[in-house]
C-alpha cells in the first residue's frame, strides 16, 4: 500500500470483501428458494444451481489486491430425477427433473459466507 492512508486502505479492502460475500449470500438464497422448482412444462429442465466465481483485482490506488465477484456461473451437476407420474412437470415416463441444489451444501455455503462477512 504505497502512499495511501492505512485506515482508508483497510476500510476499502474490507468493503470489497463485504460486497463479495453479500453477493454470495444473495446467490445462495436464490438457490435455496428454487430448490424444489421444476420446469414449466413436462420434461423441461428445472432451475439450475448458480455459483460465484471470485477473482483478485489490483486496486491501483492502494497498490493491493482486492476480492471481486468475476461472474455467476451455472453448476453443471446433473438434475435430480424422481418418479412422480402425477406431477405436472413429469415427462412421458413419469419422471420429474428437480434442480441440482443440495440444501446441505447451500446452508454450508451460507454459513461460510456469513462467517466471512463477520
PDB file of C-alpha atoms in Angstrom:
ATOM      1  CA  UNK A   1       0.000   0.000   0.000  1.00  0.00           C
ATOM      2  CA  UNK A   2       2.119   2.766  -1.292  1.00  0.00           C
ATOM      3  CA  UNK A   3       1.338   6.252  -0.024  1.00  0.00           C
ATOM      4  CA  UNK A   4      -2.285   5.501   0.872  1.00  0.00           C
ATOM      5  CA  UNK A   5      -3.883   6.274   4.204  1.00  0.00           C
ATOM      6  CA  UNK A   6      -3.763   2.903   6.043  1.00  0.00           C
ATOM      7  CA  UNK A   7      -7.215   3.311   7.596  1.00  0.00           C
ATOM      8  CA  UNK A   8      -8.774   4.199   4.250  1.00  0.00           C
ATOM      9  CA  UNK A   9      -6.989   1.276   2.615  1.00  0.00           C
ATOM     10  CA  UNK A  10      -8.191  -1.239   5.196  1.00  0.00           C
ATOM     11  CA  UNK A  11     -11.737   0.149   5.011  1.00  0.00           C
ATOM     12  CA  UNK A  12     -11.770  -0.082   1.225  1.00  0.00           C
ATOM     13  CA  UNK A  13     -10.413  -3.642   1.182  1.00  0.00           C
ATOM     14  CA  UNK A  14     -12.841  -4.749   3.896  1.00  0.00           C
ATOM     15  CA  UNK A  15     -15.698  -3.174   1.938  1.00  0.00           C
ATOM     16  CA  UNK A  16     -14.748  -5.166  -1.160  1.00  0.00           C
ATOM     17  CA  UNK A  17     -14.833  -8.367   0.891  1.00  0.00           C
ATOM     18  CA  UNK A  18     -18.201  -7.475   2.405  1.00  0.00           C
ATOM     19  CA  UNK A  19     -19.642  -6.749  -1.024  1.00  0.00           C
ATOM     20  CA  UNK A  20     -18.386 -10.072  -2.422  1.00  0.00           C
ATOM     21  CA  UNK A  21     -19.792 -12.096   0.494  1.00  0.00           C
ATOM     22  CA  UNK A  22     -23.085 -10.213   0.357  1.00  0.00           C
ATOM     23  CA  UNK A  23     -23.427 -11.151  -3.319  1.00  0.00           C
ATOM     24  CA  UNK A  24     -22.577 -14.750  -2.450  1.00  0.00           C
ATOM     25  CA  UNK A  25     -25.339 -14.832   0.177  1.00  0.00           C
ATOM     26  CA  UNK A  26     -27.860 -13.490  -2.357  1.00  0.00           C
ATOM     27  CA  UNK A  27     -26.959 -16.258  -4.823  1.00  0.00           C
ATOM     28  CA  UNK A  28     -27.162 -18.936  -2.119  1.00  0.00           C
ATOM     29  CA  UNK A  29     -30.569 -17.561  -1.066  1.00  0.00           C
ATOM     30  CA  UNK A  30     -31.770 -17.792  -4.660  1.00  0.00           C
ATOM     31  CA  UNK A  31     -30.576 -21.403  -4.854  1.00  0.00           C
ATOM     32  CA  UNK A  32     -32.408 -22.282  -1.633  1.00  0.00           C
ATOM     33  CA  UNK A  33     -35.594 -20.541  -2.785  1.00  0.00           C
ATOM     34  CA  UNK A  34     -35.588 -22.556  -6.023  1.00  0.00           C
ATOM     35  CA  UNK A  35     -34.543 -25.927  -4.574  1.00  0.00           C
ATOM     36  CA  UNK A  36     -37.881 -27.558  -5.475  1.00  0.00           C
ATOM     37  CA  UNK A  37     -38.693 -25.596  -8.655  1.00  0.00           C
ATOM     38  CA  UNK A  38     -39.498 -27.727 -11.658  1.00  0.00           C
ATOM     39  CA  UNK A  39     -39.661 -26.919 -15.346  1.00  0.00           C
ATOM     40  CA  UNK A  40     -42.671 -25.091 -16.723  1.00  0.00           C
ATOM     41  CA  UNK A  41     -43.717 -27.949 -18.979  1.00  0.00           C
ATOM     42  CA  UNK A  42     -43.493 -31.753 -18.876  1.00  0.00           C
ATOM     43  CA  UNK A  43     -39.866 -32.885 -19.220  1.00  0.00           C
ATOM     44  CA  UNK A  44     -38.490 -29.302 -19.160  1.00  0.00           C
ATOM     45  CA  UNK A  45     -35.275 -28.543 -17.307  1.00  0.00           C
ATOM     46  CA  UNK A  46     -35.723 -27.038 -13.838  1.00  0.00           C
ATOM     47  CA  UNK A  47     -33.818 -24.234 -12.137  1.00  0.00           C
ATOM     48  CA  UNK A  48     -30.055 -24.746 -12.374  1.00  0.00           C
ATOM     49  CA  UNK A  49     -27.909 -24.038  -9.319  1.00  0.00           C
ATOM     50  CA  UNK A  50     -25.778 -20.901  -9.514  1.00  0.00           C
ATOM     51  CA  UNK A  51     -22.264 -20.484  -8.165  1.00  0.00           C
ATOM     52  CA  UNK A  52     -19.974 -17.500  -7.703  1.00  0.00           C
ATOM     53  CA  UNK A  53     -16.562 -17.113  -9.313  1.00  0.00           C
ATOM     54  CA  UNK A  54     -14.319 -14.841  -7.259  1.00  0.00           C
ATOM     55  CA  UNK A  55     -11.210 -13.164  -8.544  1.00  0.00           C
ATOM     56  CA  UNK A  56      -8.424 -10.966  -7.288  1.00  0.00           C
ATOM     57  CA  UNK A  57      -8.294  -7.448  -8.615  1.00  0.00           C
ATOM     58  CA  UNK A  58      -5.485  -4.969  -8.195  1.00  0.00           C
ATOM     59  CA  UNK A  59      -6.634  -1.749  -6.564  1.00  0.00           C
ATOM     60  CA  UNK A  60      -4.157   0.631  -8.179  1.00  0.00           C
ATOM     61  CA  UNK A  61      -4.875   3.450  -5.758  1.00  0.00           C
ATOM     62  CA  UNK A  62      -3.967   1.231  -2.814  1.00  0.00           C
ATOM     63  CA  UNK A  63      -1.402  -0.942  -4.534  1.00  0.00           C
ATOM     64  CA  UNK A  64      -3.054  -4.029  -3.047  1.00  0.00           C
ATOM     65  CA  UNK A  65      -5.097  -6.993  -4.235  1.00  0.00           C
ATOM     66  CA  UNK A  66      -8.802  -6.935  -3.522  1.00  0.00           C
ATOM     67  CA  UNK A  67     -11.508  -9.574  -3.959  1.00  0.00           C
ATOM     68  CA  UNK A  68     -14.162  -9.144  -6.638  1.00  0.00           C
ATOM     69  CA  UNK A  69     -17.021 -11.232  -7.974  1.00  0.00           C
ATOM     70  CA  UNK A  70     -15.932 -12.055 -11.518  1.00  0.00           C
ATOM     71  CA  UNK A  71     -19.155 -13.704 -12.606  1.00  0.00           C
ATOM     72  CA  UNK A  72     -22.020 -16.001 -11.738  1.00  0.00           C
ATOM     73  CA  UNK A  73     -21.744 -19.489 -13.213  1.00  0.00           C
ATOM     74  CA  UNK A  74     -24.162 -22.391 -13.556  1.00  0.00           C
ATOM     75  CA  UNK A  75     -23.421 -25.664 -11.783  1.00  0.00           C
ATOM     76  CA  UNK A  76     -23.249 -28.446 -14.381  1.00  0.00           C
ATOM     77  CA  UNK A  77     -24.077 -31.220 -11.903  1.00  0.00           C
ATOM     78  CA  UNK A  78     -26.935 -33.432 -13.118  1.00  0.00           C
ATOM     79  CA  UNK A  79     -30.504 -32.669 -12.098  1.00  0.00           C
ATOM     80  CA  UNK A  80     -32.182 -34.907  -9.540  1.00  0.00           C
ATOM     81  CA  UNK A  81     -34.826 -37.132 -11.117  1.00  0.00           C
ATOM     82  CA  UNK A  82     -37.770 -38.531  -9.177  1.00  0.00           C
ATOM     83  CA  UNK A  83     -40.513 -40.792 -10.433  1.00  0.00           C
ATOM     84  CA  UNK A  84     -43.840 -38.995  -9.890  1.00  0.00           C
ATOM     85  CA  UNK A  85     -46.247 -39.670 -12.778  1.00  0.00           C
ATOM     86  CA  UNK A  86     -48.945 -37.387 -11.313  1.00  0.00           C
ATOM     87  CA  UNK A  87     -46.722 -34.297 -11.208  1.00  0.00           C
ATOM     88  CA  UNK A  88     -47.496 -31.608 -13.843  1.00  0.00           C
ATOM     89  CA  UNK A  89     -43.807 -31.478 -14.862  1.00  0.00           C
ATOM     90  CA  UNK A  90     -43.498 -35.262 -15.321  1.00  0.00           C
ATOM     91  CA  UNK A  91     -42.230 -36.444 -18.688  1.00  0.00           C
ATOM     92  CA  UNK A  92     -43.772 -39.314 -20.711  1.00  0.00           C
ATOM     93  CA  UNK A  93     -42.127 -41.921 -18.454  1.00  0.00           C
ATOM     94  CA  UNK A  94     -43.390 -40.225 -15.267  1.00  0.00           C
ATOM     95  CA  UNK A  95     -40.028 -38.745 -14.217  1.00  0.00           C
ATOM     96  CA  UNK A  96     -39.698 -35.212 -12.858  1.00  0.00           C
ATOM     97  CA  UNK A  97     -36.448 -33.263 -13.004  1.00  0.00           C
ATOM     98  CA  UNK A  98     -35.591 -31.258  -9.901  1.00  0.00           C
ATOM     99  CA  UNK A  99     -32.830 -28.666  -9.500  1.00  0.00           C
ATOM    100  CA  UNK A 100     -29.278 -29.741  -8.773  1.00  0.00           C
ATOM    101  CA  UNK A 101     -29.475 -27.854  -5.460  1.00  0.00           C
ATOM    102  CA  UNK A 102     -28.350 -29.659  -2.310  1.00  0.00           C
ATOM    103  CA  UNK A 103     -29.746 -27.811   0.698  1.00  0.00           C
ATOM    104  CA  UNK A 104     -26.941 -29.029   2.978  1.00  0.00           C
ATOM    105  CA  UNK A 105     -24.330 -27.583   0.618  1.00  0.00           C
ATOM    106  CA  UNK A 106     -26.262 -24.322   0.347  1.00  0.00           C
ATOM    107  CA  UNK A 107     -26.577 -23.999   4.119  1.00  0.00           C
ATOM    108  CA  UNK A 108     -22.837 -24.645   4.495  1.00  0.00           C
ATOM    109  CA  UNK A 109     -22.113 -22.001   1.837  1.00  0.00           C
ATOM    110  CA  UNK A 110     -24.440 -19.569   3.601  1.00  0.00           C
ATOM    111  CA  UNK A 111     -22.727 -20.198   6.922  1.00  0.00           C
ATOM    112  CA  UNK A 112     -19.262 -19.767   5.390  1.00  0.00           C
ATOM    113  CA  UNK A 113     -20.308 -16.532   3.669  1.00  0.00           C
ATOM    114  CA  UNK A 114     -21.821 -15.282   6.914  1.00  0.00           C
ATOM    115  CA  UNK A 115     -18.623 -16.027   8.850  1.00  0.00           C
ATOM    116  CA  UNK A 116     -16.547 -14.309   6.182  1.00  0.00           C
ATOM    117  CA  UNK A 117     -18.930 -11.349   6.295  1.00  0.00           C
ATOM    118  CA  UNK A 118     -18.437 -11.063  10.058  1.00  0.00           C
TER     119      UNK A 118
END
